[in-house]
Coordinates of C-alpha atoms in Angstrom, one line a residue:
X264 CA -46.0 39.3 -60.4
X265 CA -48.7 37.4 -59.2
X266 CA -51.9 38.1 -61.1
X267 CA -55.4 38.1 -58.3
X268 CA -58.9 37.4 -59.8
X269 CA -61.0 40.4 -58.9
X270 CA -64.0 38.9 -56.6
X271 CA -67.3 37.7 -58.0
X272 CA -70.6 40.1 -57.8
X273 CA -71.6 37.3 -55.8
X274 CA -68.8 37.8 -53.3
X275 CA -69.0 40.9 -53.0
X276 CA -72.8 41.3 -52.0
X277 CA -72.3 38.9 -49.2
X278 CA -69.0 41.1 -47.8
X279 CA -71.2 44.4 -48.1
X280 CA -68.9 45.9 -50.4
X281 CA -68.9 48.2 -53.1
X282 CA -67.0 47.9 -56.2
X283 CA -65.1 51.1 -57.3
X284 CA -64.5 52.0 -60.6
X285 CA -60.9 51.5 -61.7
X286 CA -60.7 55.2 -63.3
X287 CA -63.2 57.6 -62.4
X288 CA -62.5 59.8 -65.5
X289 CA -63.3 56.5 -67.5
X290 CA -67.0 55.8 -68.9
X291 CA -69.0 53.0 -69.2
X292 CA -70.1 51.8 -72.6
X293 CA -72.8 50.5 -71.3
X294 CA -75.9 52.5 -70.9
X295 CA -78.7 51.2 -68.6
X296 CA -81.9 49.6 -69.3
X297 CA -85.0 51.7 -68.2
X298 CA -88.3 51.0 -68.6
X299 CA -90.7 52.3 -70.8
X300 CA -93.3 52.3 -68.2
X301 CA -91.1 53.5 -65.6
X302 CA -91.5 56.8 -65.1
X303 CA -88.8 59.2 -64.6
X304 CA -86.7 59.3 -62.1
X305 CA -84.0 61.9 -60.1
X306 CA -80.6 61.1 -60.4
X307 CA -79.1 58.7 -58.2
X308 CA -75.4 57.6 -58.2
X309 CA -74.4 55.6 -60.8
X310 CA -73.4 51.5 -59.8
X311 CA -70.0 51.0 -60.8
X312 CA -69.4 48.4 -63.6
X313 CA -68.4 44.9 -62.5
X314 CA -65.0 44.6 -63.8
X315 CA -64.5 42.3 -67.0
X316 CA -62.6 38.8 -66.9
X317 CA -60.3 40.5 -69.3
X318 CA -57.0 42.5 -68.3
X319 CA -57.9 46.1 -68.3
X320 CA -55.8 48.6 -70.3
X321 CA -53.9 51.0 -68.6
X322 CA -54.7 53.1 -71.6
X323 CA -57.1 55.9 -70.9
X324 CA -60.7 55.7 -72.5
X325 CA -62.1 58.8 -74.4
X326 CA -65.6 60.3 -72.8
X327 CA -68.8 58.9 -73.8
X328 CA -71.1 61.8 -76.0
X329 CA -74.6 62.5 -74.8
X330 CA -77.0 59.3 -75.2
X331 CA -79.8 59.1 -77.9
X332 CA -83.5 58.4 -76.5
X333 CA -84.4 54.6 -76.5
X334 CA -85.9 54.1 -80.0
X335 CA -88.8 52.4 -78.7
X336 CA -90.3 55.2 -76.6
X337 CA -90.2 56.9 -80.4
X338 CA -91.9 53.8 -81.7
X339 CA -94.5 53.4 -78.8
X340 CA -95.2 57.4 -79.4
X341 CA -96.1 57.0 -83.2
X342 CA -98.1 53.8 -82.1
X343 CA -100.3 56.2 -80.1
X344 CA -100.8 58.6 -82.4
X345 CA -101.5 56.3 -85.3
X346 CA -104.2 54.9 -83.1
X347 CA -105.8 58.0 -82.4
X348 CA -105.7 58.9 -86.2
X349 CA -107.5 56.0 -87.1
X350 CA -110.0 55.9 -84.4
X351 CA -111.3 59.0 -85.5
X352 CA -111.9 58.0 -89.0
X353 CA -114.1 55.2 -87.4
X354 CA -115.6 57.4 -85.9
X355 CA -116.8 59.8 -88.7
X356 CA -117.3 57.2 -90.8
X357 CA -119.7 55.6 -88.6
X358 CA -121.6 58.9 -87.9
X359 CA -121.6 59.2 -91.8
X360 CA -123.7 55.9 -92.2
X361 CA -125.7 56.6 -89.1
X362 CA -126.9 60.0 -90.5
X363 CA -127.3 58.8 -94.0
X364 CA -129.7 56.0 -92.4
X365 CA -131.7 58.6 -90.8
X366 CA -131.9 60.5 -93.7
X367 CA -133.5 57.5 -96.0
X368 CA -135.9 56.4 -93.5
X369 CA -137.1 60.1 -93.4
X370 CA -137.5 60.2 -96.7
X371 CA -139.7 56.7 -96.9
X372 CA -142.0 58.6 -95.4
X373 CA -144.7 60.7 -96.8
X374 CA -143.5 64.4 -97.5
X375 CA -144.7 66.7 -94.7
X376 CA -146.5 69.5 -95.7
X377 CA -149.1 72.1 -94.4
X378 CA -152.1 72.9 -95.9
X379 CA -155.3 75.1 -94.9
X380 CA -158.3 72.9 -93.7
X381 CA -161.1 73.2 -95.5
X382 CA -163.8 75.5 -94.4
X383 CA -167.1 73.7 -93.0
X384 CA -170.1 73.9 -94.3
X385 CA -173.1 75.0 -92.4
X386 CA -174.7 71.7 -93.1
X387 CA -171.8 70.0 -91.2
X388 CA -172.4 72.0 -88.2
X389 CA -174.6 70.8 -85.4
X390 CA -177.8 71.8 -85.6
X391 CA -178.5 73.4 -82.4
X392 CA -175.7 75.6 -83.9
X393 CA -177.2 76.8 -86.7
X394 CA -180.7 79.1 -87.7
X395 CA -181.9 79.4 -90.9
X396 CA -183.4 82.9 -92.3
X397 CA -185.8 83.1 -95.4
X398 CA -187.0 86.4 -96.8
X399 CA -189.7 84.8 -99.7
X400 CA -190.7 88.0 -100.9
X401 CA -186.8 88.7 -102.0
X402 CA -186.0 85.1 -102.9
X403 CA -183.2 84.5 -100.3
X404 CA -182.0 82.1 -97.8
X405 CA -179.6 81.5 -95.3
X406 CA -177.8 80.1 -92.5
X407 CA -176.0 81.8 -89.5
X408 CA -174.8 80.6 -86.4
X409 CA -176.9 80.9 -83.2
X410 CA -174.6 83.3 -81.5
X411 CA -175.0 86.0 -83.8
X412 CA -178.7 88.0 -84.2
X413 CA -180.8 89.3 -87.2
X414 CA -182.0 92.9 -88.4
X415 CA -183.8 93.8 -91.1
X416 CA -184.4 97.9 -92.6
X417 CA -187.6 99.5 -91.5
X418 CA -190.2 98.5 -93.8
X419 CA -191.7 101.4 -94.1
X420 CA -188.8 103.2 -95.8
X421 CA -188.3 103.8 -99.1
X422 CA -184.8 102.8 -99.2
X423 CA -183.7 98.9 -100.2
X424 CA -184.2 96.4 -98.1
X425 CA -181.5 95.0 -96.0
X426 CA -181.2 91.8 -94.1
X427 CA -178.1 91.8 -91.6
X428 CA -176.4 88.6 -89.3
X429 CA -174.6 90.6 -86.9
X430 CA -172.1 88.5 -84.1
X431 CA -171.1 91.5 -80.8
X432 CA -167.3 90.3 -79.7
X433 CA -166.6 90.5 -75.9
X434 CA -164.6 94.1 -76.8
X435 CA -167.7 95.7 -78.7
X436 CA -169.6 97.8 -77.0
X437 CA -173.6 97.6 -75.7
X438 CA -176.4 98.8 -78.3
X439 CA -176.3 98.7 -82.0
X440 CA -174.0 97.9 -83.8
X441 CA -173.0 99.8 -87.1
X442 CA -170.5 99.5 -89.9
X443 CA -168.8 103.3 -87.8
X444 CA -168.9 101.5 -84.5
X445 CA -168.0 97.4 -85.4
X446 CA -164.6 96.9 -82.7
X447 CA -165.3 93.3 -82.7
X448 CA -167.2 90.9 -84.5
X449 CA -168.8 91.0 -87.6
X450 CA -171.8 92.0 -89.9
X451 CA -173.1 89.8 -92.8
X452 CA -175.2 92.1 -94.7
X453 CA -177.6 91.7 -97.7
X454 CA -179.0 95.0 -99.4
X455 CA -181.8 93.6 -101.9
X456 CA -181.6 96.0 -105.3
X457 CA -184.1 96.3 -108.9
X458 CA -182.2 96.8 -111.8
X459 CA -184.4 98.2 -114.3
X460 CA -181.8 99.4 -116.3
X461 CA -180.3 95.4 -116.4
X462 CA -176.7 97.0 -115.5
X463 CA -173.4 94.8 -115.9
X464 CA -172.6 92.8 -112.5
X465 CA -168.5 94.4 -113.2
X466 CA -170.0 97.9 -113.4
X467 CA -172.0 97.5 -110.2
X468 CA -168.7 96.1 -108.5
X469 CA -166.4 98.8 -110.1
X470 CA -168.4 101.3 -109.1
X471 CA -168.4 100.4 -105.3
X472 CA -164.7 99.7 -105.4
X473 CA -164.4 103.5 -106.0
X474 CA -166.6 104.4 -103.8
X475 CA -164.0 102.3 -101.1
X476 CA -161.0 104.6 -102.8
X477 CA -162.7 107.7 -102.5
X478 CA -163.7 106.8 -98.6
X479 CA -160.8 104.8 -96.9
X480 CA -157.4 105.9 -96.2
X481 CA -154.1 105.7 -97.4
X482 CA -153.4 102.4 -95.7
X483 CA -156.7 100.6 -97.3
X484 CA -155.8 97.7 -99.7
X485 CA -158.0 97.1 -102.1
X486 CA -158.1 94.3 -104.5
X487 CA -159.2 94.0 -108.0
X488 CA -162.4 92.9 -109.2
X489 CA -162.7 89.0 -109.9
X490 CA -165.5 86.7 -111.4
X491 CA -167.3 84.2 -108.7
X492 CA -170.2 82.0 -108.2
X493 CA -173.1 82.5 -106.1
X494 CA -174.9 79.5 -105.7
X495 CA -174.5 78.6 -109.3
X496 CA -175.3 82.4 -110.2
X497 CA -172.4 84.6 -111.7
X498 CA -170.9 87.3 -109.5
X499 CA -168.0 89.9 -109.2
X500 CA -166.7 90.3 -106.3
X501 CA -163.6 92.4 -104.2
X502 CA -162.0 92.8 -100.9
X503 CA -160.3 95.8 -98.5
X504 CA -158.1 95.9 -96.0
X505 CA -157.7 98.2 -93.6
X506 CA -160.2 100.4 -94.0
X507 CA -161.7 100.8 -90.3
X508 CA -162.9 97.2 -90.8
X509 CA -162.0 94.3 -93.9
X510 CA -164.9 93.8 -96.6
X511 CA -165.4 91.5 -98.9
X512 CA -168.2 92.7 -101.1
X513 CA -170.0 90.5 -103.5
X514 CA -172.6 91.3 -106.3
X515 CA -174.6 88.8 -107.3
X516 CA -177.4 88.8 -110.2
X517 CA -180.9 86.8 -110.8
X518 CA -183.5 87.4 -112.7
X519 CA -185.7 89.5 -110.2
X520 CA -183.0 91.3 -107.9
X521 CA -179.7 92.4 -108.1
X522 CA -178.0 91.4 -104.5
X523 CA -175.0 93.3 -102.6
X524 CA -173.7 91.2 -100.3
X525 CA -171.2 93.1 -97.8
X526 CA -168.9 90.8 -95.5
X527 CA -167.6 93.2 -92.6
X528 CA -165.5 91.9 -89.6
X529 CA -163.2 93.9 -87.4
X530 CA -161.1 92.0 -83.7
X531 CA -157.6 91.3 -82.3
X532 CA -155.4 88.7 -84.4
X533 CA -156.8 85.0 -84.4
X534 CA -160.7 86.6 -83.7
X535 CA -160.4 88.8 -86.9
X536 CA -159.6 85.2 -89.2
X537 CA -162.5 83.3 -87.3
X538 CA -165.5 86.3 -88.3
X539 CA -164.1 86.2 -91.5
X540 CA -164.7 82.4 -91.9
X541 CA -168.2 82.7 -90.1
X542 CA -169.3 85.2 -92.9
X543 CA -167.6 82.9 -96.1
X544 CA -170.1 80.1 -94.2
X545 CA -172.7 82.4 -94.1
X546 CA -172.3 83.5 -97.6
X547 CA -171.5 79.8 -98.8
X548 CA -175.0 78.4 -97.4
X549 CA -177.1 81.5 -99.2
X550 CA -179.4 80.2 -101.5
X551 CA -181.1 82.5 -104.4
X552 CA -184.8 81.6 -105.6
X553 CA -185.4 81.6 -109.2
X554 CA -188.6 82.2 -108.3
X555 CA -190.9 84.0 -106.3
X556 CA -194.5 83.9 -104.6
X557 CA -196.6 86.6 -105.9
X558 CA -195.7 90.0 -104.7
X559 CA -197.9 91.2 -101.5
X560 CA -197.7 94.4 -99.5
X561 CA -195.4 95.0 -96.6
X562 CA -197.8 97.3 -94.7
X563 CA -201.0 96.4 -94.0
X564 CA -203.8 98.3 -91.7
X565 CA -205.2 97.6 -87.9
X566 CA -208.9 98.6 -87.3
X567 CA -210.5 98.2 -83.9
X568 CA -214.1 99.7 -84.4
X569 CA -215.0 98.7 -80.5
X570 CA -212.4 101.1 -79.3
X571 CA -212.2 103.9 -82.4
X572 CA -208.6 102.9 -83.3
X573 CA -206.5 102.2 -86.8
X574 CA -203.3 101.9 -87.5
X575 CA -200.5 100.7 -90.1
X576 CA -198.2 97.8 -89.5
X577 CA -195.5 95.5 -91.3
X578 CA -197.5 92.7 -91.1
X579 CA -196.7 92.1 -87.2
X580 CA -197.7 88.8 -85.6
X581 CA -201.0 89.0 -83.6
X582 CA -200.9 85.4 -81.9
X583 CA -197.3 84.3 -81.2
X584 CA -196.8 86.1 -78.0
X585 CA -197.5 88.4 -75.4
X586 CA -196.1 91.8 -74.8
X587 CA -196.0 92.8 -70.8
X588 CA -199.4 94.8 -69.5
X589 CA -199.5 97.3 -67.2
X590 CA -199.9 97.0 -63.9
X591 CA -202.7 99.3 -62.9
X592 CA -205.8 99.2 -64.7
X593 CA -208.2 97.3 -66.0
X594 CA -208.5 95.4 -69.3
X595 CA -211.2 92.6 -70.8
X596 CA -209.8 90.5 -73.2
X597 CA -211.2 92.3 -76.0
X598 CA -208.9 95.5 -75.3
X599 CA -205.7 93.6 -75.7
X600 CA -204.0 93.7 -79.0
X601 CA -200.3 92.0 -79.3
X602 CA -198.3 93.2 -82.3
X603 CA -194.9 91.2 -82.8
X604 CA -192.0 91.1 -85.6
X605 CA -191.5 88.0 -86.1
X606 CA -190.0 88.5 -89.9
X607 CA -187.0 87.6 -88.6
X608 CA -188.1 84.6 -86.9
X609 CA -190.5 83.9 -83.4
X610 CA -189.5 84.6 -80.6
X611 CA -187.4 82.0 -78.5
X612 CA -189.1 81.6 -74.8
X613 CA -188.2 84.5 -72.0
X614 CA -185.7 86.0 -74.6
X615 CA -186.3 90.0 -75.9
X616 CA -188.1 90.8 -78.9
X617 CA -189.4 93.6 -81.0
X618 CA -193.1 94.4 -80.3
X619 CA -195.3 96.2 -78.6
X620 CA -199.4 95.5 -77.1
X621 CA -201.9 97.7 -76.7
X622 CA -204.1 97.9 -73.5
X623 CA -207.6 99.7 -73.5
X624 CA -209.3 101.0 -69.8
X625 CA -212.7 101.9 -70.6
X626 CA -212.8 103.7 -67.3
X627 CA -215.8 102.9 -65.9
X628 CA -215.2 105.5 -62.8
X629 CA -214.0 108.1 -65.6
X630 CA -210.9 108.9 -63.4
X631 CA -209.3 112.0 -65.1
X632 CA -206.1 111.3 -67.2
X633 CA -203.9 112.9 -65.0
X634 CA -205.2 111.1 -61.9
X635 CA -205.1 107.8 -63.8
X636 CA -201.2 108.6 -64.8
X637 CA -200.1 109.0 -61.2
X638 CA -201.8 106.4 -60.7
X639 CA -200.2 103.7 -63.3
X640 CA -196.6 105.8 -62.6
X641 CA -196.7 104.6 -58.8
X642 CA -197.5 101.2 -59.8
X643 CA -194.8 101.0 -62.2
X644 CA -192.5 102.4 -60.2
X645 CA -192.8 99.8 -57.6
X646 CA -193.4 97.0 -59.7
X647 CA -189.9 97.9 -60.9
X648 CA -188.2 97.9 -57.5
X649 CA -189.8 94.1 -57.3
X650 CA -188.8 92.8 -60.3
X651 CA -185.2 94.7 -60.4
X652 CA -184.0 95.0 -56.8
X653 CA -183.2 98.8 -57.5
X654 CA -184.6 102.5 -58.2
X655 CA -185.2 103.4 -62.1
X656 CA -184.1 106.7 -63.7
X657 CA -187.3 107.5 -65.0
X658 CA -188.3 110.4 -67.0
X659 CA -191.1 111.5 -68.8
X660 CA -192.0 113.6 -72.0
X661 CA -195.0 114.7 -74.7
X662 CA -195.2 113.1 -77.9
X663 CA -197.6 112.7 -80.6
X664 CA -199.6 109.1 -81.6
X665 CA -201.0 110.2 -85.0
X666 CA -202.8 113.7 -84.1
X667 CA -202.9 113.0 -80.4
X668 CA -201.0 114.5 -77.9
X669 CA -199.3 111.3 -75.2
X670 CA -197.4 110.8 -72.7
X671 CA -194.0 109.0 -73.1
X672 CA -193.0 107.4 -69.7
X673 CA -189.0 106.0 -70.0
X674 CA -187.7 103.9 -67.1
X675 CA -190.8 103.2 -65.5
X676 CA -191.6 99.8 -66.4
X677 CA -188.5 96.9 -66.3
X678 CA -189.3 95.7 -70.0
X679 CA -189.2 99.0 -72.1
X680 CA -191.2 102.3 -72.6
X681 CA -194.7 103.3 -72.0
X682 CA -197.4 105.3 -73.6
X683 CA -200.1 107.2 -72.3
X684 CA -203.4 108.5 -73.8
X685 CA -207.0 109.2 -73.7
X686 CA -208.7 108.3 -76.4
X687 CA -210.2 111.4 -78.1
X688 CA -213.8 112.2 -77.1
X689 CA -213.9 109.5 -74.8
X690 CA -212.8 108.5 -71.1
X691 CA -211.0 105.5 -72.2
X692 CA -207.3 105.2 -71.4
X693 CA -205.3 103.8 -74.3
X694 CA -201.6 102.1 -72.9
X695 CA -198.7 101.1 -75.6
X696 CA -196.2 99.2 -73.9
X697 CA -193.4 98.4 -76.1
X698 CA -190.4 96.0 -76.3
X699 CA -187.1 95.7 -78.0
X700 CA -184.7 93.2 -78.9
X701 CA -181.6 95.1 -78.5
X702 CA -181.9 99.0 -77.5
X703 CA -182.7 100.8 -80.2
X704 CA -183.5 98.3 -82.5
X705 CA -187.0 98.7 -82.8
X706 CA -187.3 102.6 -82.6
X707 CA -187.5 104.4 -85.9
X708 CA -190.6 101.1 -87.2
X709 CA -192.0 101.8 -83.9
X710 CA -192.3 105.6 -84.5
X711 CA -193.5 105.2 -88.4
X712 CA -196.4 103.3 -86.8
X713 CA -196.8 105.8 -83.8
X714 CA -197.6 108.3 -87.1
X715 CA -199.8 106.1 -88.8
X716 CA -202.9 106.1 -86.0
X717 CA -205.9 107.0 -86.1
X718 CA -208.7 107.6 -83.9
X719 CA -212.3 107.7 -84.9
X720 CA -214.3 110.8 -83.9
X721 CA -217.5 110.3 -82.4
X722 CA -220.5 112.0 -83.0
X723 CA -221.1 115.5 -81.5
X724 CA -223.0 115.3 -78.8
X725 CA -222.6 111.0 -78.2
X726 CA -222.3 110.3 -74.2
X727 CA -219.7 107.9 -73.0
X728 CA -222.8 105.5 -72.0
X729 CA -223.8 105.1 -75.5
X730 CA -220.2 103.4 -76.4
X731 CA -220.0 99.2 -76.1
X732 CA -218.6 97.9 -73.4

């Protein structure tokens, strides 16, 4: 038999013929080529092999098993992975030196730490900002700022005598202020004591401090009692907490007085810390005088003889300023007397102050006193609608100026009270118009000189003509 060679591939892609497998339960050992890149794709029938130059078998070939993946997809898969791995440890390890870098140029730098600025002293404030107060005849001075005011204790009691920088808050209410009434701000207080028993500063201070435990509540903290220096002078001093208002109370020794010094300040959070540092600047400028001027009194007397008149004063200023006269009336220049405290320092221009003038009518017309007080009362009256814009509430009432009955008229006049008299055994009118810094502030030195006048009696049977004009 006649052996045929099977047509080339060649051949039979020109014809357009497929090539049939010889078997179709026979298997190609051959397993296709696929691309790694190539993604997978559905089955599609299977090419039959090209058959070999080689006589085929008739013998039947066993089935193929399953085939294994292509051993470089494993390969290219571990590649991958291995890649990743290592890119991350790049990665850390650079953010490692990065943030190790940071951390040694932040610690080139200087350590950052924050500290308390230091308190000014008052002579490194401006010094527009700053008054300073002198009480000579108790050896102290000191400095406060402008926004805060000055009291003193009457001078005619008997008690010590206390000097006082008080600062009003925008919460604390109008009038006087008190340690029972401080809301906010604060009051730097100086009580001037003798010590004629030459007690122990830590006794003095111990002693107070109980006084603070008896008084305050339960909340109060109260700290012990600690040496400190006072302009160069020992002292013992304390603080409390929560009791009403903060203290810090200070006692101080020299050779003439023995000094309590009371810081009080009471406000919201953030005010409270700034009065406290206003008062340890207050305290930190006082200066103590070894010694002092010789001792002189702190009343002295008023005599008019011309108008029959005396009284007792605390050594008032008689030339600094004026006090406002009444408005009806008439009054030479010899029946003017100005009386003004100026202890605590003069005046400034068109601000309030503690004083009070005295006017003197001789009457000439020897209008009766209850004719002459309608009289000044409608003036006032309208001078106060002027000056104001509005009606007063006005009021009047009887009170005494030494043995002599007056008149008290309140609201009248647009600066402060007025009083009313005639001058025993005479037709003169007598007006005391008075003034205050704050209301209330000048009252109870004001009434201790009210008691103190005195009006000369005349002889029985003298004639107004007779008096001087």
């Amino acid at each position: 038999m006649d052996q045929t060679n099977p047509p080339s591939s060649k051949d039979s892609v020109q014809n357009g013929t497929s090539l049939q497998t010889p078997n179709e339960n026979q298997a190609s050992n051959v397993l296709p080529k696929v691309p790694l890149n190539q993604p997978p794709q559905s089955p599609q029938p299977t090419q039959p092999p090209l058959p070999s130059s080689q006589p085929t078998s008739d013998t039947t070939q066993p089935p193929s098993t399953t085939p294994h993946p292509h051993p470089k997809f494993k390969i290219k898969k571990r590649y991958i992975l291995l890649t990743t791995l290592i890119s991350l440890i790049v990665i850390i390890i650079t953010l490692q030196e990065l943030n190790k870098k940071q951390v040694e140029e932040v610690d080139q730098n200087p350590p950052f730490s924050i500290t308390q600025a230091p308190t000014p002293t008052p002579e490194e404030e401006p010094a527009r900002q700053w008054k300073s107060f002198s009480a000579s005849q108790h050896g102290i001075t000191f400095k406060y700022p402008i926004e805060s005011y000055l009291e003193k204790s009457n001078p005619f009691s008997q008690d010590s005598p206390v000097y006082k920088a008080i600062f009003r808050g925008k919460r604390q209410d109008e009038g006087l202020i008190t340690e029972s009434n401080l809301l906010d701000g604060y009051i730097f207080k100086i009580t001037v004591n003798t010590n004629p028993q030459n007690r122990p500063l830590i006794d003095l201070a111990n002693n107070k401090k109980s006084s603070f435990a008896f008084s305050c509540p339960d909340l109060a903290q109260i700290s012990d009692v600690k040496s400190a220096k006072i302009d160069d002078l020992a002292a013992q001093t304390f603080s409390v907490i929560n009791c009403n208002s903060d203290f810090k109370v200070t006692f101080v020794v020299s050779k003439n007085f023995v000094y309590e010094i009371d810081q009080i300040y009471k406000g919201d959070i953030g005010f409270k810390q700034k009065y406290e540092k206003d008062t340890d600047e207050i305290l930190f400028s006082l200066k103590v005088d070894r010694e002092l001027p010789p001792p002189e009194e702190p009343i002295i007397a008023f005599e008019n003889k011309e108008h029959g008149f005396s009284f007792r004063h605390p050594r008032f200023n008689t030339n600094c300023c004026q006090v406002p006269a009444p408005v009806y009336g008439e009054f030479s220049n010899t029946a003017k007397f100005y009386f003004v405290d100026t202890s605590l320092g003069v005046p400034e221009k068109n601000k309030p102050f503690d004083g009070f003038g005295i006017f003197v009518d001789t009457n000439k017309d020897k209008i009766t006193f209850e004719t002459y007080l309608e009289s000044e009362k409608t003036a006032l009256l309208e001078d106060y609608k002027v000056i104001t814009g509005r009606n007063p509430e006005e009021s009047q009432e009887i009170i005494k100026v030494g043995e002599v009955d007056a008149i008290l008229l309140k609201g009248y006049a647009w600066w402060g009270d007025v009083i009313m008299l005639q001058v025993p055994n005479t037709s003169r009118i007598m007006i005391i118009s008075k003034t205050e810094y704050l209301p209330g502030s000048f009252k109870d030195v004001f009434n201790d000189i009210l008691r103190s006048f005195v009006f000369t009696a005349k002889v029985a049977g003298a004639s107004d003509e007779s008096e001087p004009m």
